[in-house]
mmCIF file of C-alpha atoms and ligand atoms in Angstrom:
data_model
loop_
_atom_site.group_PDB
_atom_site.id
_atom_site.type_symbol
_atom_site.label_atom_id
_atom_site.label_comp_id
_atom_site.label_asym_id
_atom_site.label_seq_id
_atom_site.Cartn_x
_atom_site.Cartn_y
_atom_site.Cartn_z
ATOM 1 C CA MET Q 64 -150.970 82.389 18.509
ATOM 2 C CA ILE Q 65 -153.828 84.040 20.448
ATOM 3 C CA ASP Q 66 -156.711 83.723 18.028
ATOM 4 C CA LYS Q 67 -159.770 83.884 20.272
ATOM 5 C CA CYS Q 68 -161.163 86.520 22.553
ATOM 6 C CA LEU Q 69 -163.936 85.869 25.029
ATOM 7 C CA PHE Q 70 -166.379 88.662 25.845
ATOM 8 C CA PRO Q 71 -168.568 88.097 28.910
ATOM 9 C CA ALA Q 72 -171.713 90.026 27.992
ATOM 10 C CA ALA Q 73 -174.591 88.573 29.947
ATOM 11 C CA GLY Q 74 -174.827 91.145 32.761
ATOM 12 C CA TYR Q 75 -177.922 93.260 33.315
ATOM 13 C CA GLY Q 76 -176.352 96.701 33.433
ATOM 14 C CA THR Q 77 -178.619 97.770 36.287
ATOM 15 C CA ARG Q 78 -176.581 100.925 36.852
ATOM 16 C CA PHE Q 79 -177.834 102.220 33.525
ATOM 17 C CA LEU Q 80 -181.525 101.548 34.000
ATOM 18 C CA PRO Q 81 -183.857 102.456 32.432
ATOM 19 C CA ALA Q 82 -181.607 102.648 29.319
ATOM 20 C CA THR Q 83 -180.710 98.982 29.748
ATOM 21 C CA LYS Q 84 -184.240 97.733 30.357
ATOM 22 C CA VAL Q 85 -184.489 96.251 26.869
ATOM 23 C CA MET Q 86 -181.130 97.258 25.386
ATOM 24 C CA PRO Q 87 -177.977 95.304 26.312
ATOM 25 C CA LYS Q 88 -175.520 97.495 28.226
ATOM 26 C CA GLU Q 89 -172.842 96.446 25.730
ATOM 27 C CA MET Q 90 -174.850 98.256 23.051
ATOM 28 C CA LEU Q 91 -174.821 101.609 24.855
ATOM 29 C CA PRO Q 92 -173.016 103.997 22.519
ATOM 30 C CA ILE Q 93 -169.852 105.865 23.336
ATOM 31 C CA CYS Q 94 -170.368 108.578 20.718
ATOM 32 C CA THR Q 95 -171.376 106.606 17.609
ATOM 33 C CA LYS Q 96 -170.147 103.122 18.457
ATOM 34 C CA PRO Q 97 -171.577 100.609 20.905
ATOM 35 C CA LEU Q 98 -169.261 99.790 23.799
ATOM 36 C CA ILE Q 99 -168.627 96.215 22.712
ATOM 37 C CA GLN Q 100 -167.413 97.309 19.278
ATOM 38 C CA TYR Q 101 -164.490 99.111 20.901
ATOM 39 C CA GLY Q 102 -163.511 95.845 22.566
ATOM 40 C CA VAL Q 103 -163.857 93.877 19.327
ATOM 41 C CA GLU Q 104 -161.763 96.439 17.433
ATOM 42 C CA GLU Q 105 -159.112 96.189 20.143
ATOM 43 C CA ALA Q 106 -159.032 92.407 19.707
ATOM 44 C CA ILE Q 107 -158.774 92.721 15.914
ATOM 45 C CA GLU Q 108 -155.838 95.081 16.323
ATOM 46 C CA ALA Q 109 -154.147 92.367 18.365
ATOM 47 C CA GLY Q 110 -154.486 89.905 15.467
ATOM 48 C CA ILE Q 111 -157.447 88.035 17.003
ATOM 49 C CA HIS Q 112 -160.045 86.682 14.577
ATOM 50 C CA THR Q 113 -162.581 84.778 16.675
ATOM 51 C CA MET Q 114 -164.854 86.705 19.009
ATOM 52 C CA ALA Q 115 -166.502 84.362 21.503
ATOM 53 C CA ILE Q 116 -169.363 86.239 23.100
ATOM 54 C CA VAL Q 117 -171.138 84.944 26.188
ATOM 55 C CA THR Q 118 -174.571 86.508 26.007
ATOM 56 C CA GLY Q 119 -177.820 86.043 27.859
ATOM 57 C CA ARG Q 120 -181.506 86.625 27.469
ATOM 58 C CA GLY Q 121 -182.429 89.919 25.817
ATOM 59 C CA LYS Q 122 -179.071 90.305 24.080
ATOM 60 C CA ARG Q 123 -180.026 89.449 20.508
ATOM 61 C CA THR Q 124 -179.177 92.906 19.194
ATOM 62 C CA LEU Q 125 -175.522 92.098 19.890
ATOM 63 C CA GLU Q 126 -175.650 89.367 17.240
ATOM 64 C CA ASP Q 127 -177.517 91.606 14.835
ATOM 65 C CA HIS Q 128 -174.936 94.334 15.264
ATOM 66 C CA PHE Q 129 -172.149 92.044 14.111
ATOM 67 C CA ASP Q 130 -174.064 90.972 11.035
ATOM 68 C CA ILE Q 131 -175.041 92.541 7.727
ATOM 69 C CA SER Q 132 -178.174 94.701 7.698
ATOM 70 C CA TYR Q 133 -179.314 94.181 4.097
ATOM 71 C CA GLU Q 134 -182.128 96.708 4.041
ATOM 72 C CA LEU Q 135 -180.074 99.508 5.574
ATOM 73 C CA GLU Q 136 -177.031 98.761 3.417
ATOM 74 C CA HIS Q 137 -179.169 98.687 0.295
ATOM 75 C CA GLN Q 138 -180.799 102.018 1.182
ATOM 76 C CA ILE Q 139 -177.575 103.924 1.744
ATOM 77 C CA ARG Q 140 -175.392 102.297 -0.912
ATOM 78 C CA GLY Q 141 -173.702 104.920 -3.050
ATOM 79 C CA THR Q 142 -174.767 107.807 -0.777
ATOM 80 C CA THR Q 143 -172.535 109.941 1.449
ATOM 81 C CA LYS Q 144 -173.940 108.069 4.460
ATOM 82 C CA GLU Q 145 -172.223 104.847 3.473
ATOM 83 C CA LYS Q 146 -168.985 105.922 5.153
ATOM 84 C CA HIS Q 147 -170.651 105.577 8.554
ATOM 85 C CA LEU Q 148 -170.757 101.816 8.069
ATOM 86 C CA ALA Q 149 -167.072 101.485 7.155
ATOM 87 C CA ASP Q 150 -165.850 100.573 10.647
ATOM 88 C CA ILE Q 151 -168.482 97.960 11.387
ATOM 89 C CA ARG Q 152 -168.067 96.411 7.916
ATOM 90 C CA ASN Q 153 -164.363 96.124 8.590
ATOM 91 C CA VAL Q 154 -165.056 94.427 11.922
ATOM 92 C CA ILE Q 155 -167.477 91.953 10.322
ATOM 93 C CA ASP Q 156 -165.127 91.184 7.419
ATOM 94 C CA LYS Q 157 -162.177 90.482 9.686
ATOM 95 C CA SER Q 158 -163.849 88.413 12.404
ATOM 96 C CA ARG Q 159 -165.805 85.302 13.109
ATOM 97 C CA PHE Q 160 -168.436 85.635 15.840
ATOM 98 C CA VAL Q 161 -169.506 82.721 17.980
ATOM 99 C CA TYR Q 162 -172.026 82.927 20.781
ATOM 100 C CA THR Q 163 -173.250 81.019 23.755
ATOM 101 C CA ARG Q 164 -175.746 81.917 26.421
ATOM 102 C CA GLN Q 165 -175.172 82.121 30.146
ATOM 103 C CA ARG Q 166 -178.514 81.066 31.557
ATOM 104 C CA GLU Q 167 -177.907 82.289 35.094
ATOM 105 C CA ILE Q 168 -175.878 85.278 36.182
ATOM 106 C CA LYS Q 169 -173.411 83.709 38.608
ATOM 107 C CA GLY Q 170 -170.341 85.893 38.210
ATOM 108 C CA LEU Q 171 -167.450 86.575 35.855
ATOM 109 C CA GLY Q 172 -165.805 83.212 36.522
ATOM 110 C CA HIS Q 173 -169.012 81.413 35.648
ATOM 111 C CA ALA Q 174 -169.334 83.477 32.454
ATOM 112 C CA VAL Q 175 -165.807 82.514 31.370
ATOM 113 C CA LEU Q 176 -166.486 78.860 32.158
ATOM 114 C CA THR Q 177 -169.699 79.053 30.114
ATOM 115 C CA GLY Q 178 -167.577 80.079 27.125
ATOM 116 C CA ARG Q 179 -165.242 77.096 27.484
ATOM 117 C CA HIS Q 180 -166.580 75.153 24.487
ATOM 118 C CA LEU Q 181 -166.112 78.222 22.278
ATOM 119 C CA ILE Q 182 -162.430 78.397 23.230
ATOM 120 C CA GLY Q 183 -161.218 74.810 23.441
ATOM 121 C CA LYS Q 184 -157.669 73.983 24.470
ATOM 122 C CA GLU Q 185 -155.779 77.117 23.538
ATOM 123 C CA ALA Q 186 -154.726 80.286 25.300
ATOM 124 C CA PHE Q 187 -157.197 83.111 24.779
ATOM 125 C CA ALA Q 188 -157.853 86.746 25.592
ATOM 126 C CA VAL Q 189 -160.718 88.078 27.703
ATOM 127 C CA ILE Q 190 -162.080 91.580 27.263
ATOM 128 C CA LEU Q 191 -164.620 93.094 29.636
ATOM 129 C CA ALA Q 192 -166.253 95.582 27.307
ATOM 130 C CA ASP Q 193 -167.256 97.813 30.252
ATOM 131 C CA ASP Q 194 -163.591 98.704 30.566
ATOM 132 C CA LEU Q 195 -162.835 100.856 27.567
ATOM 133 C CA CYS Q 196 -159.099 101.212 27.029
ATOM 134 C CA VAL Q 197 -157.524 103.955 24.983
ATOM 135 C CA SER Q 198 -153.820 104.017 24.230
ATOM 136 C CA LYS Q 199 -151.535 106.076 22.046
ATOM 137 C CA GLY Q 200 -149.605 103.120 20.640
ATOM 138 C CA ASP Q 201 -150.637 99.472 20.590
ATOM 139 C CA SER Q 202 -154.001 98.582 22.135
ATOM 140 C CA VAL Q 203 -153.844 97.044 25.600
ATOM 141 C CA VAL Q 204 -154.697 93.553 24.343
ATOM 142 C CA LYS Q 205 -152.057 93.875 21.614
ATOM 143 C CA GLN Q 206 -149.481 94.777 24.256
ATOM 144 C CA MET Q 207 -150.519 91.683 26.206
ATOM 145 C CA VAL Q 208 -150.488 89.373 23.170
ATOM 146 C CA GLU Q 209 -146.930 90.517 22.416
ATOM 147 C CA LEU Q 210 -145.986 89.761 26.005
ATOM 148 C CA TYR Q 211 -147.653 86.350 25.764
ATOM 149 C CA LYS Q 212 -145.536 85.511 22.709
ATOM 150 C CA ARG Q 213 -142.484 85.980 24.897
ATOM 151 C CA GLU Q 214 -143.696 84.551 28.209
ATOM 152 C CA ARG Q 215 -146.312 81.928 27.229
ATOM 153 C CA CYS Q 216 -148.304 82.248 30.435
ATOM 154 C CA SER Q 217 -151.476 83.861 31.761
ATOM 155 C CA ILE Q 218 -151.346 87.652 32.098
ATOM 156 C CA VAL Q 219 -153.654 90.084 33.897
ATOM 157 C CA ALA Q 220 -153.645 93.807 33.145
ATOM 158 C CA VAL Q 221 -153.275 95.990 36.240
ATOM 159 C CA MET Q 222 -153.267 99.642 37.200
ATOM 160 C CA GLU Q 223 -152.674 101.447 40.455
ATOM 161 C CA VAL Q 224 -155.772 102.835 42.171
ATOM 162 C CA ALA Q 225 -156.399 104.838 45.358
ATOM 163 C CA PRO Q 226 -156.544 102.646 48.515
ATOM 164 C CA ASN Q 227 -160.257 103.339 49.018
ATOM 165 C CA GLU Q 228 -161.038 102.210 45.456
ATOM 166 C CA ILE Q 229 -159.453 98.749 45.611
ATOM 167 C CA ILE Q 230 -162.689 97.295 47.013
ATOM 168 C CA SER Q 231 -164.201 97.547 43.524
ATOM 169 C CA TYR Q 232 -161.519 95.373 41.931
ATOM 170 C CA GLY Q 233 -159.412 92.267 42.049
ATOM 171 C CA SER Q 234 -156.150 93.142 43.816
ATOM 172 C CA ILE Q 235 -152.772 91.492 43.245
ATOM 173 C CA ALA Q 236 -149.650 90.856 45.270
ATOM 174 C CA GLY Q 237 -146.634 90.385 43.046
ATOM 175 C CA ASP Q 238 -142.875 90.250 42.774
ATOM 176 C CA TRP Q 239 -141.978 93.038 40.402
ATOM 177 C CA ILE Q 240 -139.499 92.142 37.683
ATOM 178 C CA ASP Q 241 -139.432 95.666 36.300
ATOM 179 C CA ASP Q 242 -141.642 98.788 36.477
ATOM 180 C CA ASN Q 243 -144.415 97.174 34.450
ATOM 181 C CA LEU Q 244 -144.223 93.465 35.050
ATOM 182 C CA ALA Q 245 -144.755 91.334 38.147
ATOM 183 C CA VAL Q 246 -145.040 87.633 38.857
ATOM 184 C CA VAL Q 247 -148.342 87.335 40.697
ATOM 185 C CA ARG Q 248 -148.188 85.749 44.139
ATOM 186 C CA GLU Q 249 -151.787 86.261 45.199
ATOM 187 C CA MET Q 250 -155.050 87.693 43.926
ATOM 188 C CA VAL Q 251 -157.999 88.773 46.071
ATOM 189 C CA GLU Q 252 -161.380 89.817 44.714
ATOM 190 C CA LYS Q 253 -162.928 93.025 46.062
ATOM 191 C CA PRO Q 254 -160.860 93.276 49.265
ATOM 192 C CA THR Q 255 -161.442 95.920 51.897
ATOM 193 C CA PRO Q 256 -158.452 98.330 51.976
ATOM 194 C CA ASP Q 257 -156.980 96.623 55.076
ATOM 195 C CA LYS Q 258 -157.153 93.182 53.413
ATOM 196 C CA ALA Q 259 -155.903 94.264 49.980
ATOM 197 C CA PRO Q 260 -152.484 92.814 49.098
ATOM 198 C CA SER Q 261 -151.713 96.014 47.158
ATOM 199 C CA ASN Q 262 -153.312 98.949 45.352
ATOM 200 C CA PHE Q 263 -152.722 97.291 41.992
ATOM 201 C CA ALA Q 264 -156.130 96.550 40.557
ATOM 202 C CA VAL Q 265 -156.903 94.073 37.814
ATOM 203 C CA ILE Q 266 -158.785 95.627 34.918
ATOM 204 C CA GLY Q 267 -160.851 93.902 32.279
ATOM 205 C CA ARG Q 268 -158.087 92.538 30.048
ATOM 206 C CA TYR Q 269 -156.703 89.041 30.499
ATOM 207 C CA ILE Q 270 -154.727 86.441 28.603
ATOM 208 C CA LEU Q 271 -155.497 83.014 30.027
ATOM 209 C CA THR Q 272 -154.175 79.541 29.411
ATOM 210 C CA PRO Q 273 -156.852 76.813 28.989
ATOM 211 C CA ARG Q 274 -155.887 75.411 32.398
ATOM 212 C CA ILE Q 275 -158.070 78.184 33.845
ATOM 213 C CA PHE Q 276 -161.161 76.149 32.945
ATOM 214 C CA GLU Q 277 -160.034 73.385 35.272
ATOM 215 C CA THR Q 278 -159.521 75.756 38.179
ATOM 216 C CA LEU Q 279 -162.812 77.498 37.370
ATOM 217 C CA GLU Q 280 -164.667 74.194 37.536
ATOM 218 C CA LYS Q 281 -163.504 73.754 41.114
ATOM 219 C CA GLN Q 282 -164.416 77.251 42.299
ATOM 220 C CA SER Q 283 -167.143 77.792 44.816
ATOM 221 C CA ALA Q 284 -168.852 81.159 45.257
ATOM 222 C CA GLY Q 285 -166.564 83.948 46.417
ATOM 223 C CA ALA Q 286 -167.069 87.713 46.797
ATOM 224 C CA ASN Q 287 -170.717 88.796 46.340
ATOM 225 C CA GLY Q 288 -171.716 85.095 46.297
ATOM 226 C CA GLU Q 289 -170.430 84.792 42.707
ATOM 227 C CA ILE Q 290 -167.963 82.457 40.985
ATOM 228 C CA GLN Q 291 -165.007 84.784 40.641
ATOM 229 C CA LEU Q 292 -162.416 84.682 37.871
ATOM 230 C CA THR Q 293 -159.946 86.231 40.323
ATOM 231 C CA ASP Q 294 -160.274 83.221 42.665
ATOM 232 C CA ALA Q 295 -159.673 80.820 39.784
ATOM 233 C CA ILE Q 296 -156.559 82.731 38.687
ATOM 234 C CA ASN Q 297 -155.394 82.699 42.309
ATOM 235 C CA ALA Q 298 -155.683 78.893 42.201
ATOM 236 C CA LEU Q 299 -153.927 78.780 38.813
ATOM 237 C CA ILE Q 300 -150.895 80.523 40.338
ATOM 238 C CA LYS Q 301 -150.153 77.333 42.266
ATOM 239 C CA GLU Q 302 -149.832 75.429 38.998
ATOM 240 C CA GLU Q 303 -148.508 77.941 36.470
ATOM 241 C CA LYS Q 304 -146.800 81.308 36.271
ATOM 242 C CA VAL Q 305 -149.195 84.260 36.074
ATOM 243 C CA LEU Q 306 -147.948 87.745 35.237
ATOM 244 C CA ALA Q 307 -149.414 91.136 36.079
ATOM 245 C CA TYR Q 308 -148.794 93.724 33.417
ATOM 246 C CA ARG Q 309 -148.996 97.443 34.077
ATOM 247 C CA PHE Q 310 -150.356 98.451 30.677
ATOM 248 C CA SER Q 311 -149.749 101.650 28.841
ATOM 249 C CA GLY Q 312 -152.948 103.611 28.193
ATOM 250 C CA ILE Q 313 -156.048 104.889 29.957
ATOM 251 C CA ARG Q 314 -158.888 102.683 31.117
ATOM 252 C CA TYR Q 315 -162.394 104.076 31.510
ATOM 253 C CA ASP Q 316 -164.854 102.223 33.702
ATOM 254 C CA CYS Q 317 -167.927 102.454 31.512
ATOM 255 C CA GLY Q 318 -169.842 100.286 33.971
ATOM 256 C CA ASN Q 319 -170.592 103.448 35.930
ATOM 257 C CA LEU Q 320 -171.903 106.808 34.849
ATOM 258 C CA ASP Q 321 -168.805 108.893 35.638
ATOM 259 C CA GLY Q 322 -166.505 106.606 33.652
ATOM 260 C CA PHE Q 323 -169.007 106.397 30.830
ATOM 261 C CA VAL Q 324 -169.184 110.184 30.507
ATOM 262 C CA ALA Q 325 -165.389 110.523 30.763
ATOM 263 C CA ALA Q 326 -164.951 107.930 27.974
ATOM 264 C CA THR Q 327 -167.551 109.699 25.844
ATOM 265 C CA ASN Q 328 -165.701 113.006 26.216
ATOM 266 C CA ALA Q 329 -162.319 111.433 25.454
ATOM 267 C CA ILE Q 330 -163.570 109.629 22.345
ATOM 268 C CA TYR Q 331 -165.430 112.735 21.187
ATOM 269 C CA LYS Q 332 -162.219 114.757 21.401
ATOM 270 C CA GLN Q 333 -160.364 112.038 19.526
ATOM 271 C CA MET Q 334 -163.022 111.978 16.780
ATOM 272 C CA LYS Q 335 -162.936 115.743 16.385
ATOM 273 C CA GLY Q 336 -159.149 115.939 16.569
ATOM 274 C CA LEU Q 337 -159.372 118.241 19.613
HETATM 275 C C1 G1P G 114 -164.483 92.447 37.449
HETATM 276 C C2 G1P G 114 -163.454 91.514 38.107
HETATM 277 C C3 G1P G 114 -162.468 92.316 38.934
HETATM 278 C C4 G1P G 114 -161.819 93.383 38.064
HETATM 279 C C5 G1P G 114 -162.894 94.258 37.391
HETATM 280 C C6 G1P G 114 -162.277 95.215 36.391
HETATM 281 O O1 G1P G 114 -165.268 93.010 38.477
HETATM 282 O O2 G1P G 114 -164.133 90.573 38.914
HETATM 283 O O3 G1P G 114 -161.479 91.479 39.452
HETATM 284 O O4 G1P G 114 -160.976 94.168 38.868
HETATM 285 O O5 G1P G 114 -163.848 93.445 36.675
HETATM 286 O O6 G1P G 114 -163.225 96.057 35.832
HETATM 287 P P1 G1P G 114 -166.687 93.740 38.168
HETATM 288 O O7 G1P G 114 -166.354 95.100 37.634
HETATM 289 O O8 G1P G 114 -167.406 92.894 37.189
HETATM 290 O O9 G1P G 114 -167.369 93.832 39.501
#
């Protein structure tokens, strides 16, 4: 059904300099796992097997992470330390990783378009690893895949934010079908509070039909001079139904320090059973 997940992972992570000078921001650890592994595990939970990662220069450690490390595995085989590799082994066993490079950083829309040949002509998920989502039941992408099975259309995950925060997000206007589901009428990237269609912000989880690549191809630069995924979805609305889904769970914005620390604390508590 949805078998591929695209991970845009070419950004510089300037907010975490100097940590991200040579290390990809996706490899920053939240406790003992790099950020991107949380996203990959979320995709696996949703029944997705192919991880399509759009990388860039200086991101080779991402590929190494999702591969066997013979020397290390040999050294710790049969010791008590072996258990620390259980999660990543599980991830590697269950998934296929495919990569492409985004040569220029031209925005999220451009990153998704760069991954087109890894996806092909099927609906796919997108996870922005910076947004770490924690939920009590099904993962956010699993919730969305289930919804896709029923609705067969593109879906964006949304949450309500304070009016002064909407400028950091894509904002939607929608016709609400129930408390958690709306048919999207309009999407605006990074609006000022007076221009925002609502306080419902898109977060980094999407299910997209392959038609998005056609609308992306036609996009010119939008907010911040970048090719915006939001603008392409806004164009898609004219051709296909797009749903906004108010997900169940908590999203941490690990693209900034406050969110990163909050996620670290939450995961730490979870690990320790606190
Ligand atoms: C991106 C999207 C934006 C979305 C946000 C969620 O923005 O362009 O629509 O609301 O992710 O995290 P970025 O955070 O890359 O500026």
